Amino acid sequence: MHKYYKIDGKDFSIAGEASSDFKTVLKKLGTPAEIVRKVAIAMYEAEINTVIHGGGGECDAAIEKDKIVITFRDQGPGIADISLAMQEGYSTANDKIRELGFGAGMGLPNIQKYADDMSIETEVGKGTTVVLSINL
Amino acid sequence: MLLSEIKTILNAQVLTGEDDNVLENTNINTACGSDLMSDVLAYVKDQSLLLTGLINSQVIRTAEMMDIIAICFVRGKSPAEDVISLAKQKGVIILATDLPMYPACGRLYQKGLRGRSHAQIL
């Protein structure tokens, strides 16, 4: 099974719609609650990142035989230093984003915590692709 | 702790319209006070109450992702109608109290509602 989502980069109030929809899909399919929760949190953090850092993009969410694989792609500024971005507390988010409760430098570390596997491909000036998977 | 007790302890209002019967049948195991949604996403357990001073739609989304049952807005803050609508749609109960964050958390803790004692996922 496969779902595709466009991620709007301009309207922060609807950020999370894709994660919300996919969580509903997983629950309807009878996926165990703990797996649903791990997917929802990791996907939501990645979706927020796509909105606030990537300026929007797209998401593919696939349910495979033994895992769930979610890919976020954006054509934003890219990540200059991935090891720095992975550090808890490091963030390049602006004050407006921080006022909304994000930009605390927890996004990527949280994704890594909840996903069983995560990979990042990024190029400065070109964009970023984050792939996360959760085992079933 | 029942949500009806929490409402009384915090002298809170219910913004999403649930009646006393619903509150009396909703049990809360733990609570968390935070204005940082990423911290909430990192540490909160389910069957929880979130106390926060943030009133935007991402608070509701965060609650939805974490299976948080109820949110209590502190410091007399009142969210916009679209935020309340989103909460109703997602089945998240919203309370609001005039108390600031620290006294609100303190009152609940004193009455026996605990939070997580250390960071641990799931």
Short mmCIF file of C-alpha atoms in Angstrom, two decimals:
data_model
loop_
_atom_site.label_atom_id
_atom_site.label_comp_id
_atom_site.label_asym_id
_atom_site.label_seq_id
_atom_site.Cartn_x
_atom_site.Cartn_y
_atom_site.Cartn_z
CA MET A 1 0.00 0.00 0.00
CA HIS A 2 1.21 3.47 -0.87
CA LYS A 3 0.20 7.06 -0.12
CA TYR A 4 1.47 10.28 -1.65
CA TYR A 5 1.18 13.73 -0.06
CA LYS A 6 2.04 17.24 -1.20
CA ILE A 7 3.46 19.21 1.72
CA ASP A 8 2.49 22.89 1.70
CA GLY A 9 5.38 25.08 2.80
CA LYS A 10 3.41 28.28 3.24
CA ASP A 11 0.67 27.43 5.72
CA PHE A 12 2.09 26.22 9.02
CA SER A 13 -1.39 25.74 10.46
CA ILE A 14 -2.00 22.69 8.24
CA ALA A 15 1.45 21.17 8.81
CA GLY A 16 0.83 17.65 10.08
CA GLU A 17 -2.12 16.84 7.79
CA ALA A 18 -0.16 14.11 6.01
CA SER A 19 0.95 12.50 9.27
CA SER A 20 -2.59 12.71 10.60
CA ASP A 21 -4.02 11.05 7.49
CA PHE A 22 -1.42 8.27 7.45
CA LYS A 23 -1.92 7.61 11.16
CA THR A 24 -5.64 7.14 10.46
CA VAL A 25 -4.81 4.74 7.60
CA LEU A 26 -2.56 2.65 9.86
CA LYS A 27 -5.16 2.50 12.62
CA LYS A 28 -7.84 1.39 10.14
CA LEU A 29 -5.52 -1.37 8.93
CA GLY A 30 -5.23 -2.64 12.50
CA THR A 31 -1.53 -1.81 12.88
CA PRO A 32 -0.35 -2.32 16.51
CA ALA A 33 -0.73 0.87 18.58
CA GLU A 34 2.95 1.19 19.51
CA ILE A 35 3.98 1.02 15.84
CA VAL A 36 1.31 3.55 14.88
CA ARG A 37 2.66 5.88 17.57
CA LYS A 38 6.29 5.54 16.45
CA VAL A 39 5.33 6.19 12.82
CA ALA A 40 3.12 9.15 13.74
CA ILE A 41 5.76 10.91 15.83
CA ALA A 42 8.68 10.33 13.43
CA MET A 43 6.58 11.28 10.41
CA TYR A 44 5.15 14.39 12.08
CA GLU A 45 8.61 15.68 13.03
CA ALA A 46 9.83 15.06 9.48
CA GLU A 47 6.76 16.78 8.04
CA ILE A 48 7.31 19.81 10.28
CA ASN A 49 10.94 19.93 9.13
CA THR A 50 9.84 19.80 5.49
CA VAL A 51 7.56 22.78 6.11
CA ILE A 52 9.81 24.98 8.24
CA HIS A 53 13.20 24.19 6.73
CA GLY A 54 12.42 22.79 3.27
CA GLY A 55 9.71 25.29 2.34
CA GLY A 56 7.37 22.41 1.55
CA GLY A 57 7.84 19.36 -0.64
CA GLU A 58 6.38 15.91 -1.02
CA CYS A 59 5.99 12.70 0.93
CA ASP A 60 5.70 9.04 -0.02
CA ALA A 61 4.50 6.63 2.63
CA ALA A 62 4.64 2.93 1.81
CA ILE A 63 3.51 -0.07 3.82
CA GLU A 64 5.74 -2.95 2.84
CA LYS A 65 5.68 -6.56 3.99
CA ASP A 66 7.95 -6.12 6.99
CA LYS A 67 8.29 -2.35 7.42
CA ILE A 68 6.81 1.09 6.81
CA VAL A 69 8.99 3.40 4.72
CA ILE A 70 8.35 7.13 4.62
CA THR A 71 10.24 9.52 2.33
CA PHE A 72 10.17 13.31 2.56
CA ARG A 73 11.69 15.35 -0.28
CA ASP A 74 12.15 19.09 -0.43
CA GLN A 75 13.98 21.54 -2.63
CA GLY A 76 14.97 23.80 0.23
CA PRO A 77 18.39 25.13 1.25
CA GLY A 78 19.80 21.72 2.26
CA ILE A 79 21.71 20.89 5.45
CA ALA A 80 25.26 22.22 5.57
CA ASP A 81 26.44 20.02 8.45
CA ILE A 82 24.40 16.87 9.15
CA SER A 83 26.29 15.91 12.32
CA LEU A 84 25.53 19.35 13.77
CA ALA A 85 21.88 19.08 12.71
CA MET A 86 21.64 15.73 14.52
CA GLN A 87 22.75 17.26 17.82
CA GLU A 88 19.94 17.80 20.31
CA GLY A 89 19.41 21.52 20.78
CA TYR A 90 20.97 22.67 17.52
CA SER A 91 18.54 24.48 15.24
CA THR A 92 18.56 27.06 12.45
CA ALA A 93 14.84 27.82 12.88
CA ASN A 94 13.82 31.46 13.15
CA ASP A 95 12.03 33.14 16.07
CA LYS A 96 8.60 32.80 14.43
CA ILE A 97 8.96 29.02 14.33
CA ARG A 98 10.24 28.94 17.91
CA GLU A 99 7.19 30.91 19.07
CA LEU A 100 5.07 28.10 17.63
CA GLY A 101 6.74 25.51 19.85
CA PHE A 102 9.26 24.09 17.38
CA GLY A 103 12.82 24.86 16.40
CA ALA A 104 14.22 23.51 19.66
CA GLY A 105 16.71 21.33 17.83
CA MET A 106 14.85 18.11 18.62
CA GLY A 107 13.36 17.24 15.22
CA LEU A 108 16.02 15.01 13.67
CA PRO A 109 17.06 13.46 17.04
CA ASN A 110 13.40 12.62 17.69
CA ILE A 111 13.04 11.00 14.27
CA GLN A 112 16.13 8.93 14.96
CA LYS A 113 14.74 7.89 18.35
CA TYR A 114 11.41 6.67 17.03
CA ALA A 115 12.38 5.29 13.61
CA ASP A 116 14.22 1.99 13.30
CA ASP A 117 16.26 3.44 10.47
CA MET A 118 16.80 6.93 9.08
CA SER A 119 18.89 8.25 6.21
CA ILE A 120 19.43 11.79 5.00
CA GLU A 121 20.60 12.88 1.56
CA THR A 122 21.19 16.58 1.27
CA GLU A 123 22.94 19.11 -0.90
CA VAL A 124 23.28 22.76 -0.02
CA GLY A 125 21.15 24.85 -2.36
CA LYS A 126 19.43 21.80 -3.86
CA GLY A 127 17.35 20.20 -1.13
CA THR A 128 17.01 17.34 1.29
CA THR A 129 15.55 13.84 1.23
CA VAL A 130 14.87 12.09 4.53
CA VAL A 131 13.92 8.41 4.50
CA LEU A 132 12.70 6.83 7.70
CA SER A 133 11.53 3.28 8.26
CA ILE A 134 9.79 1.51 11.09
CA ASN A 135 9.78 -2.28 11.31
CA LEU A 136 6.49 -4.12 11.49
CA MET B 1 -6.89 11.06 38.18
CA LEU B 2 -10.24 11.77 36.58
CA LEU B 3 -10.49 14.71 34.22
CA SER B 4 -13.42 15.99 36.26
CA GLU B 5 -11.09 16.24 39.30
CA ILE B 6 -8.48 18.03 37.20
CA LYS B 7 -11.11 20.53 36.08
CA THR B 8 -12.01 21.25 39.71
CA ILE B 9 -8.41 21.45 40.96
CA LEU B 10 -7.46 23.91 38.20
CA ASN B 11 -10.77 25.77 38.32
CA ALA B 12 -10.80 25.21 34.58
CA GLN B 13 -13.35 25.63 31.82
CA VAL B 14 -14.04 23.02 29.15
CA LEU B 15 -13.69 24.62 25.70
CA THR B 16 -14.61 21.60 23.59
CA GLY B 17 -18.04 21.16 25.16
CA GLU B 18 -17.76 17.77 26.90
CA ASP B 19 -20.21 17.39 29.77
CA ASP B 20 -19.41 16.25 33.32
CA ASN B 21 -20.29 12.66 32.47
CA VAL B 22 -17.47 12.49 29.88
CA LEU B 23 -14.98 14.10 32.27
CA GLU B 24 -15.95 11.68 35.05
CA ASN B 25 -15.25 8.76 32.74
CA THR B 26 -11.89 10.00 31.42
CA ASN B 27 -8.88 8.84 33.39
CA ILE B 28 -5.52 10.61 33.12
CA ASN B 29 -2.40 8.68 34.14
CA THR B 30 0.33 11.30 33.74
CA ALA B 31 0.74 14.99 32.98
CA CYS B 32 3.34 17.14 31.25
CA GLY B 33 3.84 20.91 31.30
CA SER B 34 5.66 22.30 28.26
CA ASP B 35 5.61 25.00 25.60
CA LEU B 36 8.04 23.05 23.44
CA MET B 37 6.16 20.63 21.23
CA SER B 38 9.32 18.74 20.27
CA ASP B 39 9.92 17.97 23.95
CA VAL B 40 6.36 16.74 24.22
CA LEU B 41 6.96 14.52 21.18
CA ALA B 42 10.12 13.17 22.76
CA TYR B 43 8.97 12.34 26.25
CA VAL B 44 5.22 12.17 26.83
CA LYS B 45 3.34 8.92 27.43
CA ASP B 46 -0.20 8.25 26.30
CA GLN B 47 -3.30 8.68 28.45
CA SER B 48 -1.76 12.04 29.36
CA LEU B 49 -2.74 15.61 30.04
CA LEU B 50 -0.65 18.36 28.42
CA LEU B 51 -0.48 21.75 30.15
CA THR B 52 0.78 24.48 27.85
CA GLY B 53 0.73 28.20 27.17
CA LEU B 54 0.86 27.66 23.41
CA ILE B 55 -2.50 27.92 21.70
CA ASN B 56 -1.83 27.22 18.01
CA SER B 57 -3.06 24.31 15.92
CA GLN B 58 0.24 22.42 16.20
CA VAL B 59 -0.51 21.81 19.88
CA ILE B 60 -3.61 19.88 18.80
CA ARG B 61 -1.61 18.05 16.11
CA THR B 62 1.04 17.11 18.66
CA ALA B 63 -1.65 15.80 21.01
CA GLU B 64 -3.13 13.80 18.15
CA MET B 65 0.20 12.17 17.27
CA MET B 66 0.92 11.32 20.91
CA ASP B 67 -2.59 10.08 21.74
CA ILE B 68 -2.76 12.78 24.41
CA ILE B 69 -6.31 12.79 25.75
CA ALA B 70 -6.62 16.34 27.01
CA ILE B 71 -4.86 19.70 26.86
CA CYS B 72 -5.16 22.45 29.47
CA PHE B 73 -4.22 25.94 28.31
CA VAL B 74 -2.74 27.93 31.17
CA ARG B 75 -2.31 31.66 31.97
CA GLY B 76 -5.89 32.47 30.88
CA LYS B 77 -5.10 31.89 27.22
CA SER B 78 -7.92 31.23 24.82
CA PRO B 79 -7.32 29.62 21.42
CA ALA B 80 -8.96 30.70 18.16
CA GLU B 81 -12.15 28.97 17.07
CA ASP B 82 -10.38 26.98 14.33
CA VAL B 83 -8.04 25.48 16.94
CA ILE B 84 -11.02 24.41 19.06
CA SER B 85 -12.70 22.97 15.95
CA LEU B 86 -9.58 20.97 15.12
CA ALA B 87 -9.51 19.59 18.67
CA LYS B 88 -13.16 18.53 18.43
CA GLN B 89 -12.46 16.89 15.07
CA LYS B 90 -9.51 14.96 16.52
CA GLY B 91 -11.27 14.04 19.75
CA VAL B 92 -8.91 16.00 22.00
CA ILE B 93 -10.53 17.58 25.07
CA ILE B 94 -9.49 21.18 25.79
CA LEU B 95 -9.57 22.84 29.19
CA ALA B 96 -8.47 26.37 30.06
CA THR B 97 -7.39 27.81 33.39
CA ASP B 98 -6.35 31.27 34.54
CA LEU B 99 -3.54 29.74 36.59
CA PRO B 100 0.04 30.18 35.35
CA MET B 101 1.96 27.04 34.36
CA TYR B 102 3.89 26.46 37.60
CA PRO B 103 0.97 26.67 40.06
CA ALA B 104 -1.24 24.63 37.71
CA CYS B 105 1.34 21.81 37.54
CA GLY B 106 2.02 22.15 41.28
CA ARG B 107 -1.62 21.75 42.26
CA LEU B 108 -2.01 18.59 40.16
CA TYR B 109 1.27 17.11 41.40
CA GLN B 110 0.28 17.81 45.00
CA LYS B 111 -2.97 15.91 44.46
CA GLY B 112 -1.07 12.90 43.16
CA LEU B 113 -0.93 13.30 39.36
CA ARG B 114 2.67 12.56 38.40
CA GLY B 115 4.69 13.01 35.23
CA ARG B 116 7.63 11.09 33.87
CA SER B 117 10.54 11.08 36.23
CA HIS B 118 13.11 10.68 33.47
CA ALA B 119 13.35 10.86 29.69
CA GLN B 120 12.57 7.57 28.05
CA ILE B 121 10.88 6.91 24.75
CA LEU B 122 7.63 4.99 24.42
#
